[in-house]
Amino acid sequence: RNGFFTYDPGFVSTAACDSAITYIDGGKGVLLHRGFPIDVLAEKSDYLESCYLLLHGELPTAEEYEAFKRTITNHTMVHESMHQFFEGFHHNAHPMAKMCGAVGSLSAFYHDDLDITNEKHRITAAYRLIAKMPTLAAMCYKHHVGQPVLYPDNSLGYAENFLRMMFGTPCEDYKVNPILAKAMDRIFLLHADHEQNASTSTVRLAGSSGANPYACIAAGIATLWGPAHGGANEAVLQMLEEIGTEDNIDAYIEKAKDKNDPFRLMGFGHRVYKNFDPRARVMKKTCDEVFAELGVENDPLLRIAKRLEKIALEDPYFVEKKLYPNVDFYSGIIMKAIGIPTDMFTVIFAVGRTVGWISHWHEMISQGTRIGRPRQLYTGYAERDYVEVKDR
Ligand code: SDX
């Protein structure tokens, strides 16, 4: 349609919405952000430039990009009272619980002067969220480990600033390894957007009611938490640790094939991709770069992951069902190598995906979309008479 793509009528009737942000061809393993292939963006762009592309629809000129980076950098701090917010949680609370609450609470600071029908207000909210997510994520972690929070350092790049806020302390000058900063930036980029996945659809549905963007993003974070969606990267590490040695792989492959066994190979399969998830290919390359830099190519979990991937790709069950590694299969292994604890993996996914969520929210509001109202196939009773409790 619109002279760009043509769809068969059957598909059009099932589509949830019109969107010009991301295109996926699951059969061919194609992922385009505003027309640019994900592997090209991963190689030639970086996360913030891709944020500009997703939000504004075009790659920025040099001047636009510098102005965008400056604006994002100037919004990285959060209101000082957010520190008390985290104190309200038990230090052991799951970081996703804290992130969900913290992002939703941003409404309390910015809700009053926000008119979502005003495009400038929508863009300001988008920039604020992109800027503050790494700061809030690092605060989740620092509260978890009982260390003091570090304020953002505006002289650093986006991913570098995040890693410093995560692992730096006031006691010493913390230098971020540039290879790890590049890997972190690429992880954010590879998670930036993915069309109408469960969490993005949640953000759009929440936004269609006119809810403020901070509340909508909090709804997206809640949806992402599930192990079938963004929680899969954490579940991949738990699975690899449960498998334990390469000798156990065959038994787990059989479990994944057994219809009576709820076990699934985490990091495999996808509702849309029936070919390799193009993000998984880039993630695997990044994994090799990080492990080479850290000199841990023989990490046991990495070896199990590579052997598991090889066996599964050759196994007729997975070949017939078109089950390939997805974006989560290698991302968790990289984050573990960087030193990020498993319960922070989905928080990192949420940081990267925020630009996708908010770009879809902005697109939907600018389209003047009416409130979403999915219908159902009713399978309950037809109307019937009330029976008094004494007669039941
Ligand atoms: C993400 O939507 C998105 O775009 C999501 C995402 C994004 O960027 O937002 O890409 C991020 O969520 C990636 C997916 C992360 N989740 C996991 O890795 C968890 C493990 N994967 C499975 O839970 C599953 O593959 C799903 C949830 C991802 C997809 O589930 P579907 O839609 O049921 O998969 P399917 O219809 O293609 O399944 C076909 C068959 C089924 O068997 P049958 O009913 O035909 O007998 O394959 C089976 C499934 O049971 N199957 C698996 C499997 N995934 C599907 N069997 C074993 N192991 C698996 N991982």
Tab-separated table of C-alpha atoms and ligand atoms in Angstrom:
chain	number	residue	atom	x	y	z
A	1	ARG	CA	0.000	0.000	0.000
A	2	ASN	CA	1.094	3.671	-0.368
A	3	GLY	CA	3.106	2.436	-3.382
A	4	PHE	CA	5.777	1.036	-1.043
A	5	PHE	CA	4.713	-2.417	0.092
A	6	THR	CA	1.687	-4.369	-1.080
A	7	TYR	CA	-0.081	-6.771	1.265
A	8	ASP	CA	-2.591	-9.502	0.578
A	9	PRO	CA	-6.077	-8.541	1.869
A	10	GLY	CA	-5.918	-11.327	4.482
A	11	PHE	CA	-2.857	-9.765	6.124
A	12	VAL	CA	-4.281	-6.242	6.048
A	13	SER	CA	-7.342	-7.383	8.042
A	14	THR	CA	-5.122	-8.862	10.798
A	15	ALA	CA	-2.752	-5.878	11.046
A	16	ALA	CA	-2.997	-4.030	14.357
A	17	CYS	CA	-2.015	-0.663	12.911
A	18	ASP	CA	-0.159	1.297	10.244
A	19	SER	CA	3.451	2.064	11.055
A	20	ALA	CA	6.431	3.363	9.071
A	21	ILE	CA	9.071	2.723	11.748
A	22	THR	CA	10.218	-0.909	11.437
A	23	TYR	CA	9.720	-3.574	8.806
A	24	ILE	CA	10.263	-7.299	9.451
A	25	ASP	CA	10.235	-10.080	6.872
A	26	GLY	CA	10.211	-13.133	9.151
A	27	GLY	CA	10.621	-15.605	6.292
A	28	LYS	CA	13.747	-13.902	4.953
A	29	GLY	CA	15.124	-12.762	8.315
A	30	VAL	CA	14.975	-9.088	7.308
A	31	LEU	CA	14.732	-6.207	9.814
A	32	LEU	CA	14.665	-2.601	8.564
A	33	HIS	CA	14.526	0.536	10.719
A	34	ARG	CA	13.083	3.345	8.552
A	35	GLY	CA	14.400	1.364	5.545
A	36	PHE	CA	17.928	0.721	6.865
A	37	PRO	CA	18.925	-2.948	7.514
A	38	ILE	CA	19.753	-3.672	11.159
A	39	ASP	CA	23.167	-5.182	10.338
A	40	VAL	CA	24.150	-2.007	8.434
A	41	LEU	CA	23.051	0.215	11.343
A	42	ALA	CA	24.922	-2.042	13.803
A	43	GLU	CA	28.089	-1.652	11.729
A	44	LYS	CA	27.903	1.990	10.626
A	45	SER	CA	25.647	3.758	13.140
A	46	ASP	CA	25.386	3.874	16.917
A	47	TYR	CA	22.529	3.781	19.390
A	48	LEU	CA	21.850	7.509	19.661
A	49	GLU	CA	21.993	8.078	15.906
A	50	SER	CA	19.551	5.164	15.489
A	51	CYS	CA	17.335	6.732	18.173
A	52	TYR	CA	17.179	9.911	16.092
A	53	LEU	CA	16.364	7.816	12.998
A	54	LEU	CA	13.585	5.836	14.704
A	55	LEU	CA	11.999	8.916	16.270
A	56	HIS	CA	12.359	11.436	13.425
A	57	GLY	CA	12.330	9.087	10.406
A	58	GLU	CA	15.634	10.213	8.844
A	59	LEU	CA	19.323	9.935	9.710
A	60	PRO	CA	20.481	13.248	11.235
A	61	THR	CA	22.898	15.674	9.574
A	62	ALA	CA	26.121	16.232	11.532
A	63	GLU	CA	24.653	19.385	13.113
A	64	GLU	CA	21.345	17.682	13.964
A	65	TYR	CA	23.202	14.765	15.523
A	66	GLU	CA	25.431	16.972	17.678
A	67	ALA	CA	22.388	18.978	18.867
A	68	PHE	CA	20.490	15.735	19.624
A	69	LYS	CA	23.408	14.269	21.603
A	70	ARG	CA	23.746	17.529	23.571
A	71	THR	CA	20.032	17.540	24.433
A	72	ILE	CA	20.047	13.891	25.502
A	73	THR	CA	23.181	14.454	27.583
A	74	ASN	CA	21.601	17.455	29.315
A	75	HIS	CA	18.602	15.374	30.384
A	76	THR	CA	20.481	12.388	31.899
A	77	MET	CA	20.006	13.439	35.539
A	78	VAL	CA	16.810	12.515	37.400
A	79	HIS	CA	14.979	14.526	40.084
A	80	GLU	CA	16.887	14.249	43.373
A	81	SER	CA	13.830	12.835	45.153
A	82	MET	CA	14.085	9.730	42.920
A	83	HIS	CA	16.834	8.575	45.292
A	84	GLN	CA	14.256	8.291	48.085
A	85	PHE	CA	11.967	6.402	45.681
A	86	PHE	CA	14.478	3.557	45.458
A	87	GLU	CA	14.896	3.536	49.242
A	88	GLY	CA	11.250	2.412	49.415
A	89	PHE	CA	12.165	-0.949	47.860
A	90	HIS	CA	13.784	-3.864	49.654
A	91	HIS	CA	17.350	-3.977	48.259
A	92	ASN	CA	16.598	-7.495	46.967
A	93	ALA	CA	13.547	-6.423	44.954
A	94	HIS	CA	13.913	-7.514	41.301
A	95	PRO	CA	15.416	-4.621	39.295
A	96	MET	CA	12.513	-4.831	36.825
A	97	ALA	CA	10.083	-4.133	39.683
A	98	LYS	CA	12.117	-1.028	40.567
A	99	MET	CA	12.410	0.053	36.921
A	100	CYS	CA	8.696	-0.316	36.331
A	101	GLY	CA	7.954	1.830	39.370
A	102	ALA	CA	10.675	4.404	38.754
A	103	VAL	CA	9.705	5.065	35.114
A	104	GLY	CA	6.016	5.268	35.978
A	105	SER	CA	6.852	7.758	38.721
A	106	LEU	CA	8.448	10.122	36.170
A	107	SER	CA	4.826	11.049	35.404
A	108	ALA	CA	4.742	12.759	38.797
A	109	PHE	CA	7.493	15.151	37.735
A	110	TYR	CA	6.507	15.913	34.148
A	111	HIS	CA	2.828	15.078	33.811
A	112	ASP	CA	1.322	18.494	34.593
A	113	ASP	CA	2.864	20.571	31.814
A	114	LEU	CA	2.589	17.818	29.177
A	115	ASP	CA	0.092	18.258	26.347
A	116	ILE	CA	0.420	15.086	24.245
A	117	THR	CA	-1.374	16.713	21.323
A	118	ASN	CA	1.591	19.120	21.059
A	119	GLU	CA	4.348	17.522	18.973
A	120	LYS	CA	7.108	19.507	20.731
A	121	HIS	CA	5.881	18.180	24.094
A	122	ARG	CA	5.886	14.616	22.740
A	123	ILE	CA	9.459	14.948	21.445
A	124	THR	CA	10.605	16.452	24.763
A	125	ALA	CA	9.078	13.496	26.632
A	126	ALA	CA	10.800	11.095	24.207
A	127	TYR	CA	14.180	12.779	24.685
A	128	ARG	CA	13.748	12.799	28.482
A	129	LEU	CA	12.996	9.073	28.525
A	130	ILE	CA	15.904	8.131	26.220
A	131	ALA	CA	18.212	10.224	28.395
A	132	LYS	CA	17.046	9.035	31.807
A	133	MET	CA	16.639	5.295	31.272
A	134	PRO	CA	20.372	4.475	31.697
A	135	THR	CA	20.527	6.613	34.856
A	136	LEU	CA	17.472	4.884	36.368
A	137	ALA	CA	18.786	1.445	35.320
A	138	ALA	CA	22.120	2.090	37.019
A	139	MET	CA	20.258	3.353	40.127
A	140	CYS	CA	18.312	0.038	40.199
A	141	TYR	CA	21.609	-1.833	40.200
A	142	LYS	CA	23.389	0.360	42.758
A	143	HIS	CA	20.407	0.092	45.151
A	144	HIS	CA	20.523	-3.693	44.628
A	145	VAL	CA	24.198	-3.977	45.568
A	146	GLY	CA	24.107	-1.328	48.277
A	147	GLN	CA	26.606	0.994	46.615
A	148	PRO	CA	26.305	4.792	46.256
A	149	VAL	CA	24.740	6.053	43.037
A	150	LEU	CA	27.051	7.842	40.585
A	151	TYR	CA	25.685	10.878	38.772
A	152	PRO	CA	25.932	10.854	34.946
A	153	ASP	CA	29.210	12.212	33.497
A	154	ASN	CA	28.263	14.460	30.585
A	155	SER	CA	31.696	14.106	29.009
A	156	LEU	CA	31.017	10.436	28.204
A	157	GLY	CA	29.081	8.705	25.413
A	158	TYR	CA	25.700	7.102	26.062
A	159	ALA	CA	26.810	3.496	26.675
A	160	GLU	CA	30.092	4.545	28.291
A	161	ASN	CA	28.173	6.756	30.752
A	162	PHE	CA	25.868	3.848	31.575
A	163	LEU	CA	28.693	1.391	32.263
A	164	ARG	CA	30.451	3.968	34.438
A	165	MET	CA	27.253	4.580	36.455
A	166	MET	CA	26.889	0.804	36.785
A	167	PHE	CA	30.398	-0.158	37.827
A	168	GLY	CA	32.115	3.049	38.946
A	169	THR	CA	32.305	4.154	42.599
A	170	PRO	CA	33.125	7.527	44.192
A	171	CYS	CA	36.317	5.945	45.544
A	172	GLU	CA	38.256	5.866	42.295
A	173	ASP	CA	38.304	7.066	38.705
A	174	TYR	CA	36.543	4.380	36.605
A	175	LYS	CA	37.738	3.928	33.018
A	176	VAL	CA	35.290	2.098	30.713
A	177	ASN	CA	36.860	-0.410	28.299
A	178	PRO	CA	36.009	1.023	24.826
A	179	ILE	CA	35.367	-2.485	23.388
A	180	LEU	CA	32.818	-3.157	26.152
A	181	ALA	CA	31.273	0.294	25.679
A	182	LYS	CA	30.883	-0.438	21.933
A	183	ALA	CA	29.341	-3.834	22.728
A	184	MET	CA	26.917	-2.208	25.187
A	185	ASP	CA	25.969	0.424	22.598
A	186	ARG	CA	25.339	-2.324	20.050
A	187	ILE	CA	23.166	-4.260	22.541
A	188	PHE	CA	21.059	-1.120	23.037
A	189	LEU	CA	20.853	-0.661	19.250
A	190	LEU	CA	19.878	-4.279	18.544
A	191	HIS	CA	17.043	-4.004	21.060
A	192	ALA	CA	15.858	-0.569	19.905
A	193	ASP	CA	12.678	-1.552	18.100
A	194	HIS	CA	10.931	-4.589	16.729
A	195	GLU	CA	7.569	-3.608	15.192
A	196	GLN	CA	4.418	-4.741	17.043
A	197	ASN	CA	5.910	-7.077	19.685
A	198	ALA	CA	3.972	-7.615	22.907
A	199	SER	CA	5.497	-4.718	24.857
A	200	THR	CA	5.271	-2.225	21.980
A	201	SER	CA	1.645	-3.195	21.385
A	202	THR	CA	1.049	-2.590	25.113
A	203	VAL	CA	2.570	0.893	24.876
A	204	ARG	CA	0.422	1.693	21.859
A	205	LEU	CA	-2.753	0.425	23.516
A	206	ALA	CA	-1.986	2.338	26.722
A	207	GLY	CA	-1.150	5.462	24.707
A	208	SER	CA	-4.378	5.205	22.695
A	209	SER	CA	-6.289	6.058	25.888
A	210	GLY	CA	-4.361	9.344	26.189
A	211	ALA	CA	-2.270	8.151	29.147
A	212	ASN	CA	0.973	10.093	29.606
A	213	PRO	CA	4.087	8.627	27.915
A	214	TYR	CA	5.871	7.788	31.189
A	215	ALA	CA	2.944	5.622	32.319
A	216	CYS	CA	2.801	4.005	28.858
A	217	ILE	CA	6.504	3.142	28.946
A	218	ALA	CA	6.065	1.677	32.443
A	219	ALA	CA	3.329	-0.566	30.968
A	220	GLY	CA	5.780	-1.631	28.244
A	221	ILE	CA	8.413	-2.470	30.868
A	222	ALA	CA	5.903	-4.616	32.770
A	223	THR	CA	5.072	-6.562	29.598
A	224	LEU	CA	8.712	-6.988	28.603
A	225	TRP	CA	9.452	-8.678	31.957
A	226	GLY	CA	7.847	-11.983	30.926
A	227	PRO	CA	10.245	-14.905	30.106
A	228	ALA	CA	8.515	-15.445	26.741
A	229	HIS	CA	9.488	-11.885	25.776
A	230	GLY	CA	12.225	-9.688	27.218
A	231	GLY	CA	12.837	-11.952	30.206
A	232	ALA	CA	14.248	-14.573	27.822
A	233	ASN	CA	17.834	-13.247	28.020
A	234	GLU	CA	17.859	-13.876	31.781
A	235	ALA	CA	16.202	-17.265	31.163
A	236	VAL	CA	18.906	-18.197	28.590
A	237	LEU	CA	21.629	-17.846	31.245
A	238	GLN	CA	19.567	-19.815	33.758
A	239	MET	CA	19.105	-22.519	31.118
A	240	LEU	CA	22.832	-22.662	30.248
A	241	GLU	CA	23.720	-22.836	33.947
A	242	GLU	CA	21.117	-25.616	34.453
A	243	ILE	CA	22.564	-27.575	31.478
A	244	GLY	CA	25.926	-27.170	33.197
A	245	THR	CA	28.133	-29.206	30.828
A	246	GLU	CA	28.243	-29.969	27.099
A	247	ASP	CA	27.488	-33.619	27.910
A	248	ASN	CA	23.993	-32.659	29.090
A	249	ILE	CA	23.004	-30.803	25.921
A	250	ASP	CA	21.439	-33.757	24.101
A	251	ALA	CA	19.131	-34.510	27.052
A	252	TYR	CA	17.921	-30.888	27.130
A	253	ILE	CA	17.357	-30.868	23.365
A	254	GLU	CA	15.108	-33.921	23.823
A	255	LYS	CA	13.261	-32.182	26.687
A	256	ALA	CA	12.631	-29.169	24.415
A	257	LYS	CA	11.120	-31.504	21.801
A	258	ASP	CA	8.869	-33.337	24.288
A	259	LYS	CA	5.335	-31.871	24.039
A	260	ASN	CA	4.617	-33.045	27.591
A	261	ASP	CA	7.645	-31.221	28.963
A	262	PRO	CA	7.151	-27.460	29.550
A	263	PHE	CA	10.900	-26.897	28.976
A	264	ARG	CA	11.664	-24.744	25.949
A	265	LEU	CA	15.066	-23.762	24.580
A	266	MET	CA	15.246	-20.182	25.779
A	267	GLY	CA	16.633	-17.823	23.153
A	268	PHE	CA	15.220	-20.005	20.366
A	269	GLY	CA	12.152	-19.482	18.236
A	270	HIS	CA	10.171	-16.406	17.342
A	271	ARG	CA	6.553	-15.648	16.466
A	272	VAL	CA	7.613	-13.797	13.294
A	273	TYR	CA	11.122	-14.968	12.320
A	274	LYS	CA	11.050	-18.346	10.605
A	275	ASN	CA	14.669	-17.767	9.642
A	276	PHE	CA	17.676	-16.470	11.570
A	277	ASP	CA	16.848	-13.370	13.630
A	278	PRO	CA	19.215	-10.873	11.923
A	279	ARG	CA	19.948	-9.359	15.335
A	280	ALA	CA	21.200	-12.740	16.592
A	281	ARG	CA	23.853	-12.827	13.874
A	282	VAL	CA	25.191	-9.407	14.912
A	283	MET	CA	24.906	-10.340	18.598
A	284	LYS	CA	26.959	-13.514	17.994
A	285	LYS	CA	29.718	-11.461	16.281
A	286	THR	CA	29.694	-9.002	19.186
A	287	CYS	CA	29.917	-11.926	21.596
A	288	ASP	CA	33.077	-13.192	19.889
A	289	GLU	CA	34.604	-9.663	19.979
A	290	VAL	CA	33.863	-9.234	23.706
A	291	PHE	CA	35.143	-12.688	24.642
A	292	ALA	CA	38.330	-12.169	22.612
A	293	GLU	CA	38.867	-8.761	24.295
A	294	LEU	CA	38.393	-10.305	27.738
A	295	GLY	CA	40.463	-13.381	26.827
A	296	VAL	CA	37.649	-15.760	27.864
A	297	GLU	CA	36.911	-17.499	24.552
A	298	ASN	CA	36.846	-20.785	26.455
A	299	ASP	CA	34.163	-19.647	28.879
A	300	PRO	CA	32.169	-22.858	29.673
A	301	LEU	CA	28.765	-21.166	29.197
A	302	LEU	CA	29.853	-19.789	25.820
A	303	ARG	CA	31.000	-23.235	24.777
A	304	ILE	CA	27.689	-24.770	25.843
A	305	ALA	CA	25.807	-22.010	23.982
A	306	LYS	CA	27.749	-22.522	20.743
A	307	ARG	CA	27.381	-26.292	20.862
A	308	LEU	CA	23.683	-26.025	21.738
A	309	GLU	CA	23.156	-23.650	18.801
A	310	LYS	CA	25.008	-26.001	16.411
A	311	ILE	CA	23.053	-29.088	17.507
A	312	ALA	CA	19.682	-27.310	17.442
A	313	LEU	CA	20.301	-25.869	13.967
A	314	GLU	CA	20.952	-29.368	12.632
A	315	ASP	CA	18.160	-31.142	14.531
A	316	PRO	CA	15.178	-32.044	12.244
A	317	TYR	CA	12.637	-30.981	14.945
A	318	PHE	CA	13.966	-27.426	15.101
A	319	VAL	CA	14.610	-27.282	11.354
A	320	GLU	CA	11.036	-28.375	10.584
A	321	LYS	CA	9.542	-25.920	13.098
A	322	LYS	CA	11.881	-23.185	11.826
A	323	LEU	CA	13.285	-22.498	15.278
A	324	TYR	CA	16.428	-20.360	15.128
A	325	PRO	CA	18.368	-18.440	17.780
A	326	ASN	CA	16.755	-15.053	18.476
A	327	VAL	CA	18.130	-11.775	19.781
A	328	ASP	CA	18.123	-13.055	23.360
A	329	PHE	CA	20.289	-16.095	22.774
A	330	TYR	CA	23.636	-14.317	22.808
A	331	SER	CA	22.777	-11.002	24.457
A	332	GLY	CA	22.699	-12.506	27.936
A	333	ILE	CA	26.080	-14.198	27.482
A	334	ILE	CA	27.638	-10.895	26.412
A	335	MET	CA	26.111	-8.990	29.330
A	336	LYS	CA	27.331	-11.625	31.765
A	337	ALA	CA	30.849	-11.297	30.310
A	338	ILE	CA	30.637	-7.504	30.747
A	339	GLY	CA	29.819	-8.147	34.414
A	340	ILE	CA	26.102	-7.325	34.375
A	341	PRO	CA	24.119	-9.603	36.744
A	342	THR	CA	21.389	-11.737	35.103
A	343	ASP	CA	18.516	-9.963	36.900
A	344	MET	CA	19.594	-6.727	35.163
A	345	PHE	CA	19.435	-8.198	31.629
A	346	THR	CA	15.802	-7.319	30.991
A	347	VAL	CA	16.362	-3.860	32.448
A	348	ILE	CA	19.053	-3.374	29.769
A	349	PHE	CA	16.585	-4.624	27.145
A	350	ALA	CA	14.089	-2.005	28.417
A	351	VAL	CA	16.719	0.758	28.158
A	352	GLY	CA	17.410	-0.142	24.515
A	353	ARG	CA	13.721	-0.645	23.616
A	354	THR	CA	12.541	2.659	25.101
A	355	VAL	CA	13.228	4.513	21.848
A	356	GLY	CA	11.108	1.984	19.929
A	357	TRP	CA	8.265	2.207	22.421
A	358	ILE	CA	8.247	6.005	22.464
A	359	SER	CA	8.620	6.283	18.669
A	360	HIS	CA	5.532	4.087	18.202
A	361	TRP	CA	3.692	6.104	20.855
A	362	HIS	CA	4.621	9.369	19.099
A	363	GLU	CA	3.642	7.963	15.670
A	364	MET	CA	0.306	6.699	16.971
A	365	ILE	CA	-0.626	9.998	18.688
A	366	SER	CA	0.365	11.971	15.583
A	367	GLN	CA	-1.850	9.635	13.510
A	368	GLY	CA	-4.801	10.656	15.713
A	369	THR	CA	-5.456	6.983	16.524
A	370	ARG	CA	-8.708	6.331	18.434
A	371	ILE	CA	-8.648	4.352	21.710
A	372	GLY	CA	-7.811	0.701	21.132
A	373	ARG	CA	-10.659	-1.701	21.870
A	374	PRO	CA	-9.830	-5.330	20.929
A	375	ARG	CA	-12.954	-7.557	20.655
A	376	GLN	CA	-13.276	-11.220	21.753
A	377	LEU	CA	-14.974	-14.485	20.808
A	378	TYR	CA	-17.363	-14.974	23.781
A	379	THR	CA	-17.371	-18.622	24.948
A	380	GLY	CA	-19.346	-18.250	28.207
A	381	TYR	CA	-23.025	-18.883	29.151
A	382	ALA	CA	-25.956	-17.344	27.300
A	383	GLU	CA	-28.273	-15.281	29.602
A	384	ARG	CA	-29.692	-17.375	32.510
A	385	ASP	CA	-31.790	-16.916	35.687
A	386	TYR	CA	-30.307	-16.092	39.115
A	387	VAL	CA	-30.607	-18.968	41.649
A	388	GLU	CA	-31.011	-18.038	45.366
A	389	VAL	CA	-28.216	-19.406	47.537
A	390	LYS	CA	-30.702	-21.626	49.489
A	391	ASP	CA	-31.611	-23.364	46.209
A	392	ARG	CA	-28.077	-23.941	44.891
B	1	SDX	C1	11.583	-11.616	22.039
B	1	SDX	O1	7.790	-10.260	19.197
B	1	SDX	C2	9.005	-9.867	19.208
B	1	SDX	O2	9.462	-9.282	18.270
B	1	SDX	C3	9.786	-10.187	20.462
B	1	SDX	C4	11.218	-9.784	20.406
B	1	SDX	C5	11.382	-8.306	20.387
B	1	SDX	O3	12.431	-7.846	19.934
B	1	SDX	O4	10.478	-7.613	20.928
B	1	SDX	O5	11.855	-10.341	19.270
B	1	SDX	C6	11.968	-10.255	21.664
B	1	SDX	O6	10.663	-11.764	22.809
B	1	SDX	C7	12.306	-12.776	21.412
B	1	SDX	C8	11.728	-14.157	21.903
B	1	SDX	C9	12.337	-14.431	23.257
B	1	SDX	N1	11.714	-15.608	23.873
B	1	SDX	C10	12.356	-16.785	23.963
B	1	SDX	O7	13.470	-17.013	23.491
B	1	SDX	C11	11.608	-17.844	24.776
B	1	SDX	C12	11.699	-19.191	24.031
B	1	SDX	N2	10.961	-19.041	22.793
B	1	SDX	C13	9.590	-19.561	22.819
B	1	SDX	O8	8.933	-19.314	24.045
B	1	SDX	C14	8.825	-19.171	21.560
B	1	SDX	O9	9.640	-19.413	20.483
B	1	SDX	C15	8.241	-17.781	21.417
B	1	SDX	C16	7.453	-17.378	22.608
B	1	SDX	C17	9.330	-16.781	21.182
B	1	SDX	C18	7.333	-17.831	20.216
B	1	SDX	O10	6.315	-18.733	20.574
B	1	SDX	P1	5.297	-19.241	19.473
B	1	SDX	O11	4.723	-18.078	18.749
B	1	SDX	O12	4.381	-20.250	20.075
B	1	SDX	O13	6.282	-19.998	18.456
B	1	SDX	P2	5.844	-20.763	17.229
B	1	SDX	O14	4.370	-20.594	16.955
B	1	SDX	O15	6.792	-20.430	16.126
B	1	SDX	O16	6.082	-22.281	17.679
B	1	SDX	C19	6.097	-23.254	16.679
B	1	SDX	C20	6.328	-24.562	17.396
B	1	SDX	C21	5.375	-24.789	18.556
B	1	SDX	O17	5.169	-26.203	18.611
B	1	SDX	P3	3.780	-26.789	17.998
B	1	SDX	O18	2.670	-26.125	18.775
B	1	SDX	O19	3.808	-26.410	16.526
B	1	SDX	O20	3.886	-28.272	18.267
B	1	SDX	O21	7.652	-24.607	17.950
B	1	SDX	C22	7.554	-24.810	19.352
B	1	SDX	C23	6.159	-24.388	19.766
B	1	SDX	O22	5.776	-25.110	20.923
B	1	SDX	N3	8.568	-23.938	19.946
B	1	SDX	C24	9.579	-24.341	20.702
B	1	SDX	C25	10.304	-23.174	21.020
B	1	SDX	N4	9.707	-22.121	20.476
B	1	SDX	C26	8.632	-22.578	19.816
B	1	SDX	N5	9.955	-25.565	21.127
B	1	SDX	C27	11.070	-25.619	21.892
B	1	SDX	N6	11.828	-24.548	22.241
B	1	SDX	C28	11.465	-23.316	21.819
B	1	SDX	N7	12.210	-22.252	22.175
